[in-house]
XYZ file of C-alpha atoms in Angstrom:
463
model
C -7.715 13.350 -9.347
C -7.593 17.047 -8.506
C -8.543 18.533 -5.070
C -11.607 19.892 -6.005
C -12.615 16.800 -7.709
C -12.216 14.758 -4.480
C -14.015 17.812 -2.965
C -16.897 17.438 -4.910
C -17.100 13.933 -4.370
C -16.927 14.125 -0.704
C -19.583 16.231 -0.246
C -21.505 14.331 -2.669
C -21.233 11.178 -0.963
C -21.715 12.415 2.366
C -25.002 14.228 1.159
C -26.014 10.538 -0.455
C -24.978 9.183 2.761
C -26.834 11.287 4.548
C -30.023 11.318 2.501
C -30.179 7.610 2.527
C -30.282 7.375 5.990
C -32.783 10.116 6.534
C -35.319 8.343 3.345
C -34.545 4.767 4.603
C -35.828 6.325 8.321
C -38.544 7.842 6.839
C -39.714 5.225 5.252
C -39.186 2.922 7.842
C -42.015 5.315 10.055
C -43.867 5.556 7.469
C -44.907 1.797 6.642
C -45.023 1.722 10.724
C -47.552 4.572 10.304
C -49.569 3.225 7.461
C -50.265 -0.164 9.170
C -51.293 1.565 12.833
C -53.589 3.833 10.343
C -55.340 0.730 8.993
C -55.562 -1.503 12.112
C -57.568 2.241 13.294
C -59.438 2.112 10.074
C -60.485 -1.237 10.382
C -61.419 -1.099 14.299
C -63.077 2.086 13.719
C -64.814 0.143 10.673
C -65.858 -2.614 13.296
C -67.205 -0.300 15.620
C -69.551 1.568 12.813
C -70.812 -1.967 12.299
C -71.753 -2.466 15.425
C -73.722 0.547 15.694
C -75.411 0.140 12.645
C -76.127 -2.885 13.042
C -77.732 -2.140 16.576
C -79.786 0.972 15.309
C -81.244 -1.381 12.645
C -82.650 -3.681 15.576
C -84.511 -0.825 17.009
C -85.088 1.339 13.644
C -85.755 -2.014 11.373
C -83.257 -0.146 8.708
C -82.174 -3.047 6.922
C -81.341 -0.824 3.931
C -78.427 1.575 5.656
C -77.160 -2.268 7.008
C -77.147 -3.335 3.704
C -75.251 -0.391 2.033
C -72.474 -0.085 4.668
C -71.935 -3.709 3.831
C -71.517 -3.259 0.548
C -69.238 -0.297 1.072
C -67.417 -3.272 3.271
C -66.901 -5.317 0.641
C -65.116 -2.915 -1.604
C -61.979 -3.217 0.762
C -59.652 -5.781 -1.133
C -57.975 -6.862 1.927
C -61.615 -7.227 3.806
C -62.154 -11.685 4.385
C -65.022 -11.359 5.995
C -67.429 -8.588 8.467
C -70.442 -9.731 10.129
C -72.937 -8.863 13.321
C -74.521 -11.576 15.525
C -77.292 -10.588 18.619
C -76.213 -11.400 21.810
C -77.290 -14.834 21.217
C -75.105 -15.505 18.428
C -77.423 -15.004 15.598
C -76.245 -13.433 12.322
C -77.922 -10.296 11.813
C -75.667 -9.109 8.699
C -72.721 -10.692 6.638
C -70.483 -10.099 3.973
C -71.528 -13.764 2.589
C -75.414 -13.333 2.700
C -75.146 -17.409 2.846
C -74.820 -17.186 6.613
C -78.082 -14.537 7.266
C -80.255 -15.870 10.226
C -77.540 -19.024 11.174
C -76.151 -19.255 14.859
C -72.421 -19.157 14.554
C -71.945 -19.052 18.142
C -73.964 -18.728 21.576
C -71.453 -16.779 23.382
C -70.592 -13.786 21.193
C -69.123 -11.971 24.690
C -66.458 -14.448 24.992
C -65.139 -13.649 21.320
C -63.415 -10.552 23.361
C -60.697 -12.531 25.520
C -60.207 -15.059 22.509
C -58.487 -12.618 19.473
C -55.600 -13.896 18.192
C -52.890 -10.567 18.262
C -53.982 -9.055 15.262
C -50.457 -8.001 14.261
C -48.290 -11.455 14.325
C -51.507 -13.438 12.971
C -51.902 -13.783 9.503
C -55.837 -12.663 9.457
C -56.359 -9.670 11.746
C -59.170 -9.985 13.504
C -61.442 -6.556 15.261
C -64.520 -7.428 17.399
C -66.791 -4.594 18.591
C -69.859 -4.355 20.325
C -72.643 -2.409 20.782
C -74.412 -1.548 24.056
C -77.945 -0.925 25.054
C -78.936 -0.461 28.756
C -75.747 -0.480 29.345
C -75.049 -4.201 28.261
C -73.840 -5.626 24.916
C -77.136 -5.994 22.913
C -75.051 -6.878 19.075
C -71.429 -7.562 18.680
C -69.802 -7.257 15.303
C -66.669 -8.586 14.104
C -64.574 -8.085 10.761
C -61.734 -10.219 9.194
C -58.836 -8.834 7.026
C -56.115 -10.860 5.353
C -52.945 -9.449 6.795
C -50.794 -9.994 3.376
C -53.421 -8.032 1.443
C -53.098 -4.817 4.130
C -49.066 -5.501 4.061
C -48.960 -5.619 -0.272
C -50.818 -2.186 -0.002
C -48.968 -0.793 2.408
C -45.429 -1.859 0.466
C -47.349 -0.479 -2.862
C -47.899 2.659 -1.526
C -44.217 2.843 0.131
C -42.433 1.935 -3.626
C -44.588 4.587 -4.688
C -42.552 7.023 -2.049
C -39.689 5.518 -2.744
C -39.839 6.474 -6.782
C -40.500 9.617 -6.000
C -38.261 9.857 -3.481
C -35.210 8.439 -5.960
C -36.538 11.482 -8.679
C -36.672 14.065 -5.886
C -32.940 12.884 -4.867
C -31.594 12.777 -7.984
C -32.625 16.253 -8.461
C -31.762 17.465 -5.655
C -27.779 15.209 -5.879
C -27.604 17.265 -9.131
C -28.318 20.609 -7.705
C -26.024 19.594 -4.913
C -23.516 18.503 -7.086
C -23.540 22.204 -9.308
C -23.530 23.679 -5.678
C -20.682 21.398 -4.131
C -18.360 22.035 -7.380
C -18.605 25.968 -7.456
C -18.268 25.369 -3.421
C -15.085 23.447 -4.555
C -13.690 25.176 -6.788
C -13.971 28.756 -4.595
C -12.114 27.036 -1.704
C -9.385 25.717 -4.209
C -8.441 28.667 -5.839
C -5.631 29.894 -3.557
C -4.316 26.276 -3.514
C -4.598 26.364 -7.598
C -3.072 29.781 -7.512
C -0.153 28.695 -5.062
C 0.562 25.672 -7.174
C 0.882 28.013 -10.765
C 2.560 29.767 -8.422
C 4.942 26.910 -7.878
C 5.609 25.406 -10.930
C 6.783 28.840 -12.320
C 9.169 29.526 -9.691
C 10.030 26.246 -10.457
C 10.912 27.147 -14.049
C 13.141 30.156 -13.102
C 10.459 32.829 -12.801
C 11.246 34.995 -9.629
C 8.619 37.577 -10.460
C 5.647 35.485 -9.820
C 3.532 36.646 -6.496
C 0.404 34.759 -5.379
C -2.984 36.984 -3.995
C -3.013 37.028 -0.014
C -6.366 35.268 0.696
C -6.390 37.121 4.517
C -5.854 35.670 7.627
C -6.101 32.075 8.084
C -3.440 29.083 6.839
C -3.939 29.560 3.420
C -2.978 33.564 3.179
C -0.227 32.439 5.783
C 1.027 30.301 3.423
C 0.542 32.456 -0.090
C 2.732 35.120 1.933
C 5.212 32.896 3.185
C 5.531 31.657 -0.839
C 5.928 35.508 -2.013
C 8.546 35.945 0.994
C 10.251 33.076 -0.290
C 9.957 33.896 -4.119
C 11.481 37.614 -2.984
C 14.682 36.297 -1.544
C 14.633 33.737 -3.921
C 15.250 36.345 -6.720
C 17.285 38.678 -4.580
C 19.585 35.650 -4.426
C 19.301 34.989 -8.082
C 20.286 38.505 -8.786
C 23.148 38.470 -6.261
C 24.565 34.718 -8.234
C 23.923 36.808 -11.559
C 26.173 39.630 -10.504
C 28.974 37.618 -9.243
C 29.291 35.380 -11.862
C 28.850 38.354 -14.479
C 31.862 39.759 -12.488
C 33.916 36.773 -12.327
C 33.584 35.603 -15.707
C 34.479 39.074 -17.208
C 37.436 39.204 -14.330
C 38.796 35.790 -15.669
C 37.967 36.099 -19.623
C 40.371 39.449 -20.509
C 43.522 37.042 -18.278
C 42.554 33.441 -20.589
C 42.410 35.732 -23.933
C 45.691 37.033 -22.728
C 47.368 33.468 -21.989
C 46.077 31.984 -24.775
C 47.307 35.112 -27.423
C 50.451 35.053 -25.856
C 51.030 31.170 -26.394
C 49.707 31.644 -30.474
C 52.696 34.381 -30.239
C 55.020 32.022 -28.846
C 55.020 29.217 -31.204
C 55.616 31.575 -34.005
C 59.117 32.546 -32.575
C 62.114 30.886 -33.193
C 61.684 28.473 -29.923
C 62.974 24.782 -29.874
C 60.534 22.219 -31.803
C 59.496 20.499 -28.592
C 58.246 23.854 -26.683
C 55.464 23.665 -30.115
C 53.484 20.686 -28.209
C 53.850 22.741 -24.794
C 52.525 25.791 -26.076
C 49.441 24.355 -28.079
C 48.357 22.612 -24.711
C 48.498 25.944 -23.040
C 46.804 27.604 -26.060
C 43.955 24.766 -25.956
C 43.384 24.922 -22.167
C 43.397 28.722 -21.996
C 40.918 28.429 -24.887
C 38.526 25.800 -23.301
C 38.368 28.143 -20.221
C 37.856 30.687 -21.989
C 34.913 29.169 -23.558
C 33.682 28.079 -20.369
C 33.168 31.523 -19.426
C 31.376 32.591 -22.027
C 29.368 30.138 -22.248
C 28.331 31.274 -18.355
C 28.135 34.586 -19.538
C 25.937 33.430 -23.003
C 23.597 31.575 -20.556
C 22.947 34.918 -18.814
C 22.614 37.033 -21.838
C 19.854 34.060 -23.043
C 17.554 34.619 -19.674
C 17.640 38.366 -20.374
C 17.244 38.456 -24.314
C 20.887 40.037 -25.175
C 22.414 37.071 -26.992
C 23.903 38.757 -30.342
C 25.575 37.764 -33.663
C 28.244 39.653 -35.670
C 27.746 37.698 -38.637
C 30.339 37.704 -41.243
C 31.117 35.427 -44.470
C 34.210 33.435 -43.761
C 35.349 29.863 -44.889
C 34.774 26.742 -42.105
C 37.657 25.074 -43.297
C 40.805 27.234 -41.730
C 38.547 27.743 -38.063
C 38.411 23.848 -37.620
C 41.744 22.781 -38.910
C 43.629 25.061 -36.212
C 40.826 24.279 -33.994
C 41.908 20.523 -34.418
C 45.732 20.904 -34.539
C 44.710 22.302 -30.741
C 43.762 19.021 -29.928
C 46.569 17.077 -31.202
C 49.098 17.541 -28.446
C 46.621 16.530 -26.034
C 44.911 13.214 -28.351
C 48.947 12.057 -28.355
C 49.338 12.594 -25.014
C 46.095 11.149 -24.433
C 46.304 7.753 -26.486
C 43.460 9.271 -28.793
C 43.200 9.176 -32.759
C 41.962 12.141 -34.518
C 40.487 12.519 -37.391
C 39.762 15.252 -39.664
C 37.658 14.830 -43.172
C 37.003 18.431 -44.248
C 36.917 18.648 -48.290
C 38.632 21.753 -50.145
C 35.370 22.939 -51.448
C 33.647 23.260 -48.299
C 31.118 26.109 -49.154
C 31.572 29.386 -46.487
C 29.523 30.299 -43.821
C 27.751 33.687 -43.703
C 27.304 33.564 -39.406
C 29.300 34.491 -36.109
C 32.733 33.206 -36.624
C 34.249 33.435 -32.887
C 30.738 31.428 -32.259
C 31.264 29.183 -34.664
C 34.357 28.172 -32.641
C 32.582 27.986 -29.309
C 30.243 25.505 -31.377
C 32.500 23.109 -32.549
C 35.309 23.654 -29.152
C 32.051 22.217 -27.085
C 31.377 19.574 -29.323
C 35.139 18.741 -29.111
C 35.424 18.852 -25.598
C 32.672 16.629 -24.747
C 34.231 14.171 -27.405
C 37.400 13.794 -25.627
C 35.852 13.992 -22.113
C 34.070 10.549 -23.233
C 36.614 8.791 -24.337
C 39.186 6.594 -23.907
C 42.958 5.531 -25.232
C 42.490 4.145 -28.230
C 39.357 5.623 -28.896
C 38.867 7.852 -32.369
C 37.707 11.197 -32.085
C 36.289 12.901 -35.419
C 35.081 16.061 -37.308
C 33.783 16.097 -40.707
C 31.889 18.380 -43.449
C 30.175 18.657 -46.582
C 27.667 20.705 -48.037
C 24.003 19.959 -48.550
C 22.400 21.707 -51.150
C 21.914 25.279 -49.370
C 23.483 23.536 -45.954
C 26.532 22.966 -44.792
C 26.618 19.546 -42.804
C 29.230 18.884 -39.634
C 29.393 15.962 -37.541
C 31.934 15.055 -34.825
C 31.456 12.128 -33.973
C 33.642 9.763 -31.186
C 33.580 5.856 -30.350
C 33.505 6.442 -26.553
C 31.031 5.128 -24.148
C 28.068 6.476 -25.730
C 24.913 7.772 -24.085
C 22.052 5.838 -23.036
C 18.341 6.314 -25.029
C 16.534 7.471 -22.473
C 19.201 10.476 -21.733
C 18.953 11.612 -25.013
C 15.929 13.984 -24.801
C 17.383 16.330 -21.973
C 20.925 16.232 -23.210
C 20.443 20.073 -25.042
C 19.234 21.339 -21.339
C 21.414 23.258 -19.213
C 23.326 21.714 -16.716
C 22.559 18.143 -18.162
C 25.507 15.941 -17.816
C 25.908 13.186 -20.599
C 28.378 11.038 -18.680
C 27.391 7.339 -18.716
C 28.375 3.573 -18.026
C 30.068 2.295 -15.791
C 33.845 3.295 -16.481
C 33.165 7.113 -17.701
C 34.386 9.966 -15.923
C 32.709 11.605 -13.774
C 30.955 15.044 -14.723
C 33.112 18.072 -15.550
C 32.405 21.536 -16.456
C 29.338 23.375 -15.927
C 26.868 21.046 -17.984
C 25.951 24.048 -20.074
C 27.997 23.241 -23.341
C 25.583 21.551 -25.435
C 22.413 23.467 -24.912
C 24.560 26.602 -25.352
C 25.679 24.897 -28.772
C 21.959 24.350 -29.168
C 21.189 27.969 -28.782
C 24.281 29.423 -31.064
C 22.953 26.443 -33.934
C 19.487 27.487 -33.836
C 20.489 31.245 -33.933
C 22.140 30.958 -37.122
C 19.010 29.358 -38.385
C 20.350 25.861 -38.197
C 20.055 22.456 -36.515
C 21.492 20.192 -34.337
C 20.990 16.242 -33.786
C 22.985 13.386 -32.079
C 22.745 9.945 -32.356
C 24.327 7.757 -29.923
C 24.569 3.633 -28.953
C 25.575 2.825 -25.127
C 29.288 1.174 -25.351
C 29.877 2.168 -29.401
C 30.012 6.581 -29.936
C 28.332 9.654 -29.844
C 27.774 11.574 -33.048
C 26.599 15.148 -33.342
C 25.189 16.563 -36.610
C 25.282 20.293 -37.123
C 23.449 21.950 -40.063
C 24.545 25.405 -41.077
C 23.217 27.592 -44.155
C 25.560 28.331 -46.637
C 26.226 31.860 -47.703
C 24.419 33.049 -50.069
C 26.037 34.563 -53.433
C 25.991 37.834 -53.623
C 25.270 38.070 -50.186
């Protein structure tokens, strides 16, 4: 889950958070609020009673008694209202049944007997009128506490649907508002990781934008200090190895022409084997350089072919009889299964070479005494097909993918040799195949070989 992602959510959550706590409060006073506001409503409901029902003893106004009473009785939660004189007798009721009957002879004392109106389950008001300063009519009304409670919870689910829509709204606003939020503060850190993986991939060049003071424009200039000397080094390893290879190539051409030379004079038969080992070595080394200098030439665009048409066969013949002093001395079989017809090649012919001296190379570094080393051809319609192939150790399935990379090492199990070289043979012999238009494959079983499969156009007639 990305940054701003988590960002987002964050914020979200602690606005949900948040919100909950303030409409769970809210609501909380406000049910508190709505039952004070009715115990008022029905004391100040009592009261009215009272008076009325006093001003109808002096005014005889039965008819204003009688409509406030029915106005009473529209309340669903009202049980019961009546008035009694200060004898006890029922003036006005809610149940017209009780009109004129003594309920009780000592309305006063009603007063000191309530039950709390808020832990019983009827709340009960009293009231009373006074005239001459004493109680002349006291009045008393009767609500069913479950009835006020159901209305007040109505009335609070009400709130709390609307409150849901109004937070939903506003959670979606907030989330539009926390991911732009999100997404402004993580655009240095998204910058500083692109930033990242291409210096990663070899890409000096890249600078990240100074966000200004703070830890995150400390760090974006500490990354383009780093990326600076980063490719000042680069171009300093460039430089030296572009010197040293060139230094060392013109001295290995010169070794290895000079041992070619030797075996064609009139030298003793057993100085041949000598010679072709110095020949092959020089050569290897040789090839080692350029393939150092190739790989620089590839990062700057400069890797060129002198193609000519020439025929395979003679190249990887004296190529092999390189090897043989070195399979004898080595306990190794070679094989070579090149047919006379092999069709020519219209490519680079000294990369050719490096092509097949890699392939050869890693062959023998992976194997054993006893083990066969092998190069083969045919043609393929408008292909020409090589393999060299070995019965060494073999390379596991899962190193297969990276083995064309640079520096990749394809040593493996638990008696091969440890890595030699530079590790940038075969994706240089990647490179050279695909330049000439071709392909390159291997196929390989842990314990059993290695085999490589080069495809190479033919030359065209007439070409």
């Amino acid at each position: 889950m990305s940054l701003g992602v988590r960002f987002t959510l964050w914020i979200l959550a602690v606005m949900a958070m948040t919100g909950g706590v303030m409409v769970g409060g809210f609501l909380g006073v406000e049910r508190g609020y709505l039952l004070t506001e009715g115990r008022r409503t029905h004391q100040t409901n009592t009261d009215h009673l009272a008076q009325v029902c006093a001003e109808t003893l002096v005014n005889n106004d039965e008819l204003g008694l009688m409509n406030f009473l029915k106005e009473l009785r529209k309340s669903t939660e009202l049980d019961e209202a009546y008035c009694v004189d200060g004898g006890g007798k029922v003036l006005a009721h809610t149940n017209l049944a009780f009109l004129g009957q003594v309920i009780d002879r000592n309305p006063a004392a009603w007063m000191s007997a309530l039950p709390d109106p808020v832990k019983a389950d009827r709340w009960t008001y009293q009231s009373a009128a006074l005239r001459g300063g004493r109680p002349a009519v006291f009045a008393r009304s009767v609500f069913r506490s479950s009835a006020v409670k159901r209305m007040v919870g109505e009335r609070i689910t009400n709130m709390v649907h609307r409150s849901i829509g109004l937070g939903l709204s506003v959670l979606g606003l907030a989330l539009l508002s926390a991911w732009g939020t999100a997404r402004t503060m993580t655009r240095p850190i998204r910058k500083l990781s692109q930033g990242v993986r291409r210096v990663g991939g070899g890409d000096w060049t890249v600078r990240v934008p100074d966000h200004g003071p703070g830890e995150l424009g400390d760090l974006a200039r500490e990354f383009n200090t780093m990326s600076n000397r980063l490719g000042d080094l680069d171009r300093l390893k460039d430089e030296f190895i572009h010197n040293v290879s060139h230094d060392l190539r013109n001295p290995l051409s010169a070794i290895a022409t000079s041992a070619k030379m030797l075996r064609t004079d009139n030298l003793p038969p057993s100085s041949a084997p000598v010679l072709k080992v110095i020949e092959s070595a020089a050569l290897r080394l040789r090839t080692m350089v350029n393939n150092i200098l190739d790989t620089a030439k590839m990062r700057e665009g400069r890797l060129a072919f002198d193609k000519t048409e020439f025929s395979p066969h003679k190249l990887l013949e004296d190529l092999f009889a390189l090897y043989t002093p070195m399979a004898e001395k080595s306990g190794k079989k070679l094989v070579l299964d090149l047919p006379a017809d092999l069709p020519p090649l219209h490519a680079d012919e000294e990369k050719i070479l490096r092509i097949f001296l890699n392939l050869l190379s890693n062959a023998f570094k992976f194997t054993k005494a006893g083990d066969e080393v092998g190069l083969s051809g045919r043609a393929q319609g408008s292909w020409v097909e090589f393999r060299v192939w070995d019965t060494g150790w073999g390379i596991s399935p899962e190193r297969l993918p990276a083995l064309f990379k640079p520096f990749h090492s394809t040593d493996e199990g638990p008696n091969a040799p440890p890595q030699q070289g530079t590790g940038l043979g075969l994706s240089i012999v990647k490179v050279l195949v695909e330049g000439h238009g071709g392909r390159v494959s291997v196929a390989s079983t842990l314990g059993k070989g290695t085999s490589f499969t080069v495809l190479l156009p033919a030359a065209r007639e007439g070409a």
